[in-house]
Amino acid sequence: MNGVIECSVCHSKLVSPGTRTVSRAYDIHRSKVSSKQRALNILLVVGDCILVGLQPILVYMSKVDGKFNFSPVSVNFLTEVTKVFFAIVMLLFQARHQKVGEKPLLSVSTFVQAARNNVLLAVPALLYAINNYLKFIMQLYFNPATVKMLSNSKVLVIAVLLKIIMRRRFSVIQWEALALLLIGISVNQMRSLPEGATAMGLPVATGAYVYTLIFVTVPSLASVYNEYALKSQYDTSIYLQNLFLYGYGAAFNFLAIVGTTIVQGPNSFDILHGHSRATMLLIVNNAAQGILSSFFFKYADTILKKYSSTVATIFTGIASAALFGHTLTMNFILGISIVFISMHQFFSSLSKVKEEQENGKVELMDVKSKLRSKDDSFVDLTVGATEEASHHVGSDDREPLLPR
């Protein structure tokens, strides 16, 4: 009442945080991440660079005479099934190592409650199913390095969505860095399409631009919505959340297979038809990439995830040149240079959002409580308002503050 809320743990009274407070809290977190968190971020970036860099190369290796002998939907379905299996194994492992007194992960009540709380994960699962199919379509228009560069243009769209959905704040320098990123991508794109080439009955340029628009928008929305959904239920096990996310994804891809069977006939239901060693490696790579992404979205940052994918462009370009004879043009080299300048500018200490003095600042009006354990492995990026007020509660009582 009157903008004042009461803590459910210690009954302290404090000013109700607004969306601006939540966004400011994220900026404070960025400057207070622990060494353990930085180490995690480095491991995530390195792993992501390797997996994302390999993905378009494996897709290219899976083509025979410029076409796919297998159904891309079958690859996506098998990928989701692999991730579901991994989530189950890790959930069983985590349940066996629970501490005494903790709520059992494998109980029916826990599972049902988590399923209700994480039903929003069905939305990014559907968007990812669409995006994973588009990844194969894009390979019909561009070489692997160009596909990777195009996917990096999602960063600007993601930044806009983060600002709208999660009230994330960016400085002017950071917006300029994102603009530089788009310039770098555009430089690399110049003359990347062979003249007069066509596909699916459409001029390549027309078809490519249409698919590029969808290819950029759909996964960007999926990433931001996924981060929102994962962080909004921060206390739920990430493996339990992944089980729901990948389960939804497998269901959507299976429905796509059924639809394809109805249209093309019973023979198309053979999900293993046309697969090779390259496609098996692709399935494993895609599964590992999806699992790693969930850790990015819950424990790190979507922007960091996309910038790490940008670094993978160099690996993809060099590898595709060495393996398939693709030429590394001057446009590619200049584009990569601009992208690295953009990365340095975005993450530079000079680009941080400056704290502003405002009347609506959250203040602690009663006793301060510091009950959070020193052994917490990860920092909840969405409890910014409580961080700013120096009002800490135990990990069992945390409730992420997200814009509503």
mmCIF file of C-alpha atoms in Angstrom, residues 51-234:
data_model
loop_
_atom_site.group_PDB
_atom_site.id
_atom_site.type_symbol
_atom_site.label_atom_id
_atom_site.label_comp_id
_atom_site.label_asym_id
_atom_site.label_seq_id
_atom_site.Cartn_x
_atom_site.Cartn_y
_atom_site.Cartn_z
ATOM 1 C CA LEU A 51 29.985 -25.707 -30.657
ATOM 2 C CA VAL A 52 28.446 -22.785 -32.567
ATOM 3 C CA GLY A 53 31.434 -22.643 -34.887
ATOM 4 C CA LEU A 54 31.129 -26.343 -35.722
ATOM 5 C CA GLN A 55 27.364 -26.283 -36.326
ATOM 6 C CA PRO A 56 27.225 -24.696 -39.810
ATOM 7 C CA ILE A 57 30.248 -26.742 -40.920
ATOM 8 C CA LEU A 58 28.530 -29.996 -39.923
ATOM 9 C CA VAL A 59 25.363 -28.867 -41.702
ATOM 10 C CA TYR A 60 27.403 -28.162 -44.831
ATOM 11 C CA MET A 61 29.091 -31.568 -44.595
ATOM 12 C CA SER A 62 25.656 -33.192 -44.331
ATOM 13 C CA LYS A 63 24.634 -31.925 -47.782
ATOM 14 C CA VAL A 64 24.981 -34.199 -50.815
ATOM 15 C CA ASP A 65 25.200 -32.400 -54.177
ATOM 16 C CA GLY A 66 23.938 -29.255 -52.489
ATOM 17 C CA LYS A 67 20.871 -30.970 -50.986
ATOM 18 C CA PHE A 68 19.873 -32.788 -47.813
ATOM 19 C CA ASN A 69 19.089 -36.493 -48.188
ATOM 20 C CA PHE A 70 17.483 -36.474 -44.750
ATOM 21 C CA SER A 71 14.636 -34.530 -43.247
ATOM 22 C CA PRO A 72 15.895 -31.521 -41.249
ATOM 23 C CA VAL A 73 12.914 -31.965 -38.934
ATOM 24 C CA SER A 74 14.154 -35.466 -38.057
ATOM 25 C CA VAL A 75 17.530 -34.025 -37.021
ATOM 26 C CA ASN A 76 15.784 -31.473 -34.823
ATOM 27 C CA PHE A 77 13.582 -34.170 -33.272
ATOM 28 C CA LEU A 78 16.524 -36.461 -32.507
ATOM 29 C CA THR A 79 18.391 -33.468 -31.062
ATOM 30 C CA GLU A 80 15.529 -32.694 -28.682
ATOM 31 C CA VAL A 81 15.272 -36.363 -27.657
ATOM 32 C CA THR A 82 19.021 -36.368 -26.913
ATOM 33 C CA LYS A 83 18.640 -33.271 -24.737
ATOM 34 C CA VAL A 84 15.672 -34.789 -22.897
ATOM 35 C CA PHE A 85 17.756 -37.880 -22.137
ATOM 36 C CA PHE A 86 20.615 -35.703 -20.852
ATOM 37 C CA ALA A 87 18.240 -33.681 -18.651
ATOM 38 C CA ILE A 88 16.804 -36.870 -17.124
ATOM 39 C CA VAL A 89 20.263 -38.284 -16.375
ATOM 40 C CA MET A 90 21.432 -35.036 -14.764
ATOM 41 C CA LEU A 91 18.183 -34.703 -12.810
ATOM 42 C CA LEU A 92 18.653 -38.208 -11.384
ATOM 43 C CA PHE A 93 22.273 -37.378 -10.520
ATOM 44 C CA GLN A 94 21.239 -34.117 -8.841
ATOM 45 C CA ALA A 95 18.471 -35.859 -6.874
ATOM 46 C CA ARG A 96 20.926 -38.420 -5.491
ATOM 47 C CA HIS A 97 23.176 -35.646 -4.167
ATOM 48 C CA GLN A 98 20.497 -33.522 -2.501
ATOM 49 C CA LYS A 99 21.123 -32.294 1.016
ATOM 50 C CA VAL A 100 19.024 -33.425 3.959
ATOM 51 C CA GLY A 101 15.922 -31.285 4.343
ATOM 52 C CA GLU A 102 15.759 -30.134 0.722
ATOM 53 C CA LYS A 103 12.549 -30.621 -1.216
ATOM 54 C CA PRO A 104 12.878 -33.859 -3.237
ATOM 55 C CA LEU A 105 13.296 -33.229 -6.942
ATOM 56 C CA LEU A 106 11.730 -36.503 -8.043
ATOM 57 C CA SER A 107 8.488 -36.263 -6.056
ATOM 58 C CA VAL A 108 5.216 -36.051 -7.983
ATOM 59 C CA SER A 109 4.212 -32.833 -6.211
ATOM 60 C CA THR A 110 7.500 -31.135 -7.112
ATOM 61 C CA PHE A 111 7.226 -32.220 -10.735
ATOM 62 C CA VAL A 112 3.596 -31.101 -11.101
ATOM 63 C CA GLN A 113 4.239 -27.749 -9.434
ATOM 64 C CA ALA A 114 7.334 -27.122 -11.576
ATOM 65 C CA ALA A 115 5.382 -28.083 -14.706
ATOM 66 C CA ARG A 116 2.731 -25.485 -13.870
ATOM 67 C CA ASN A 117 5.264 -22.783 -13.051
ATOM 68 C CA ASN A 118 7.312 -23.411 -16.216
ATOM 69 C CA VAL A 119 4.507 -23.787 -18.760
ATOM 70 C CA LEU A 120 5.775 -20.588 -20.425
ATOM 71 C CA LEU A 121 8.760 -22.576 -21.712
ATOM 72 C CA ALA A 122 6.439 -23.972 -24.396
ATOM 73 C CA VAL A 123 6.647 -20.619 -26.198
ATOM 74 C CA PRO A 124 10.443 -20.540 -26.746
ATOM 75 C CA ALA A 125 10.306 -24.306 -27.484
ATOM 76 C CA LEU A 126 7.960 -23.638 -30.416
ATOM 77 C CA LEU A 127 10.068 -20.723 -31.643
ATOM 78 C CA TYR A 128 13.248 -22.810 -31.409
ATOM 79 C CA ALA A 129 11.598 -25.601 -33.418
ATOM 80 C CA ILE A 130 10.910 -23.104 -36.211
ATOM 81 C CA ASN A 131 14.397 -21.606 -35.977
ATOM 82 C CA ASN A 132 16.183 -24.969 -36.074
ATOM 83 C CA TYR A 133 14.459 -25.768 -39.347
ATOM 84 C CA LEU A 134 15.428 -22.362 -40.758
ATOM 85 C CA LYS A 135 19.093 -23.086 -40.018
ATOM 86 C CA PHE A 136 19.023 -25.771 -42.695
ATOM 87 C CA ILE A 137 17.142 -23.570 -45.170
ATOM 88 C CA MET A 138 19.704 -20.786 -44.749
ATOM 89 C CA GLN A 139 22.474 -23.182 -45.780
ATOM 90 C CA LEU A 140 20.851 -23.381 -49.230
ATOM 91 C CA TYR A 141 21.519 -19.670 -49.732
ATOM 92 C CA PHE A 142 24.778 -18.867 -47.926
ATOM 93 C CA ASN A 143 28.090 -20.506 -47.103
ATOM 94 C CA PRO A 144 28.743 -21.401 -43.411
ATOM 95 C CA ALA A 145 30.690 -18.254 -42.505
ATOM 96 C CA THR A 146 27.994 -15.981 -43.948
ATOM 97 C CA VAL A 147 25.243 -17.866 -42.094
ATOM 98 C CA LYS A 148 27.147 -17.279 -38.862
ATOM 99 C CA MET A 149 27.539 -13.580 -39.599
ATOM 100 C CA LEU A 150 23.840 -13.240 -40.379
ATOM 101 C CA SER A 151 22.870 -14.917 -37.126
ATOM 102 C CA ASN A 152 24.941 -12.367 -35.241
ATOM 103 C CA SER A 153 22.606 -9.596 -36.393
ATOM 104 C CA LYS A 154 20.215 -11.004 -33.794
ATOM 105 C CA VAL A 155 22.170 -9.053 -31.171
ATOM 106 C CA LEU A 156 20.472 -5.747 -32.001
ATOM 107 C CA VAL A 157 17.014 -7.318 -32.065
ATOM 108 C CA ILE A 158 17.735 -9.054 -28.755
ATOM 109 C CA ALA A 159 18.881 -5.764 -27.201
ATOM 110 C CA VAL A 160 15.616 -4.101 -28.181
ATOM 111 C CA LEU A 161 13.578 -7.020 -26.819
ATOM 112 C CA LEU A 162 15.584 -7.030 -23.573
ATOM 113 C CA LYS A 163 14.841 -3.344 -23.146
ATOM 114 C CA ILE A 164 11.115 -3.880 -23.769
ATOM 115 C CA ILE A 165 10.516 -7.186 -21.970
ATOM 116 C CA MET A 166 13.089 -7.197 -19.159
ATOM 117 C CA ARG A 167 13.660 -3.436 -18.829
ATOM 118 C CA ARG A 168 17.388 -3.901 -19.455
ATOM 119 C CA ARG A 169 19.305 -0.633 -19.814
ATOM 120 C CA PHE A 170 22.085 0.085 -22.317
ATOM 121 C CA SER A 171 24.328 3.122 -22.548
ATOM 122 C CA VAL A 172 24.727 5.206 -25.697
ATOM 123 C CA ILE A 173 28.167 3.676 -26.261
ATOM 124 C CA GLN A 174 26.674 0.194 -26.104
ATOM 125 C CA TRP A 175 23.997 1.077 -28.666
ATOM 126 C CA GLU A 176 26.759 2.453 -30.899
ATOM 127 C CA ALA A 177 28.656 -0.810 -30.433
ATOM 128 C CA LEU A 178 25.614 -2.752 -31.604
ATOM 129 C CA ALA A 179 25.351 -0.465 -34.625
ATOM 130 C CA LEU A 180 28.998 -1.218 -35.411
ATOM 131 C CA LEU A 181 28.179 -4.906 -35.207
ATOM 132 C CA LEU A 182 25.523 -4.523 -37.894
ATOM 133 C CA ILE A 183 27.964 -2.558 -40.055
ATOM 134 C CA GLY A 184 30.515 -5.345 -39.730
ATOM 135 C CA ILE A 185 27.923 -7.903 -40.760
ATOM 136 C CA SER A 186 26.881 -5.776 -43.736
ATOM 137 C CA VAL A 187 30.476 -5.408 -44.914
ATOM 138 C CA ASN A 188 30.894 -9.179 -44.868
ATOM 139 C CA GLN A 189 27.610 -9.649 -46.727
ATOM 140 C CA MET A 190 28.627 -7.617 -49.783
ATOM 141 C CA ARG A 191 28.607 -9.771 -52.936
ATOM 142 C CA SER A 192 28.181 -12.994 -50.985
ATOM 143 C CA LEU A 193 25.454 -14.264 -53.345
ATOM 144 C CA PRO A 194 26.268 -15.604 -56.799
ATOM 145 C CA GLU A 195 24.544 -13.634 -59.531
ATOM 146 C CA GLY A 196 21.563 -15.232 -61.197
ATOM 147 C CA ALA A 197 21.292 -18.125 -58.737
ATOM 148 C CA THR A 198 17.834 -19.302 -57.780
ATOM 149 C CA ALA A 199 16.333 -21.634 -55.203
ATOM 150 C CA MET A 200 12.818 -22.918 -54.617
ATOM 151 C CA GLY A 201 11.623 -20.983 -57.642
ATOM 152 C CA LEU A 202 12.537 -17.595 -56.163
ATOM 153 C CA PRO A 203 15.459 -15.298 -56.919
ATOM 154 C CA VAL A 204 18.093 -16.068 -54.282
ATOM 155 C CA ALA A 205 18.257 -12.471 -53.089
ATOM 156 C CA THR A 206 14.495 -12.326 -52.489
ATOM 157 C CA GLY A 207 14.281 -15.716 -50.787
ATOM 158 C CA ALA A 208 17.403 -15.047 -48.742
ATOM 159 C CA TYR A 209 16.125 -11.747 -47.404
ATOM 160 C CA VAL A 210 12.761 -13.247 -46.437
ATOM 161 C CA TYR A 211 14.368 -16.160 -44.599
ATOM 162 C CA THR A 212 16.952 -13.835 -43.052
ATOM 163 C CA LEU A 213 14.194 -11.656 -41.575
ATOM 164 C CA ILE A 214 12.524 -14.700 -40.000
ATOM 165 C CA PHE A 215 15.893 -16.241 -39.110
ATOM 166 C CA VAL A 216 16.802 -13.130 -37.103
ATOM 167 C CA THR A 217 13.453 -12.291 -35.486
ATOM 168 C CA VAL A 218 12.193 -15.706 -34.341
ATOM 169 C CA PRO A 219 15.279 -16.909 -32.396
ATOM 170 C CA SER A 220 15.799 -13.449 -30.901
ATOM 171 C CA LEU A 221 12.329 -13.525 -29.408
ATOM 172 C CA ALA A 222 12.886 -17.133 -28.321
ATOM 173 C CA SER A 223 16.165 -16.274 -26.546
ATOM 174 C CA VAL A 224 14.768 -13.319 -24.604
ATOM 175 C CA TYR A 225 11.577 -15.142 -23.687
ATOM 176 C CA ASN A 226 13.612 -18.181 -22.654
ATOM 177 C CA GLU A 227 15.829 -16.068 -20.401
ATOM 178 C CA TYR A 228 12.745 -14.473 -18.872
ATOM 179 C CA ALA A 229 11.078 -17.853 -18.271
ATOM 180 C CA LEU A 230 14.194 -19.487 -16.773
ATOM 181 C CA LYS A 231 15.041 -16.602 -14.475
ATOM 182 C CA SER A 232 11.440 -16.076 -13.351
ATOM 183 C CA GLN A 233 11.607 -19.567 -11.789
ATOM 184 C CA TYR A 234 15.186 -19.269 -10.630
#
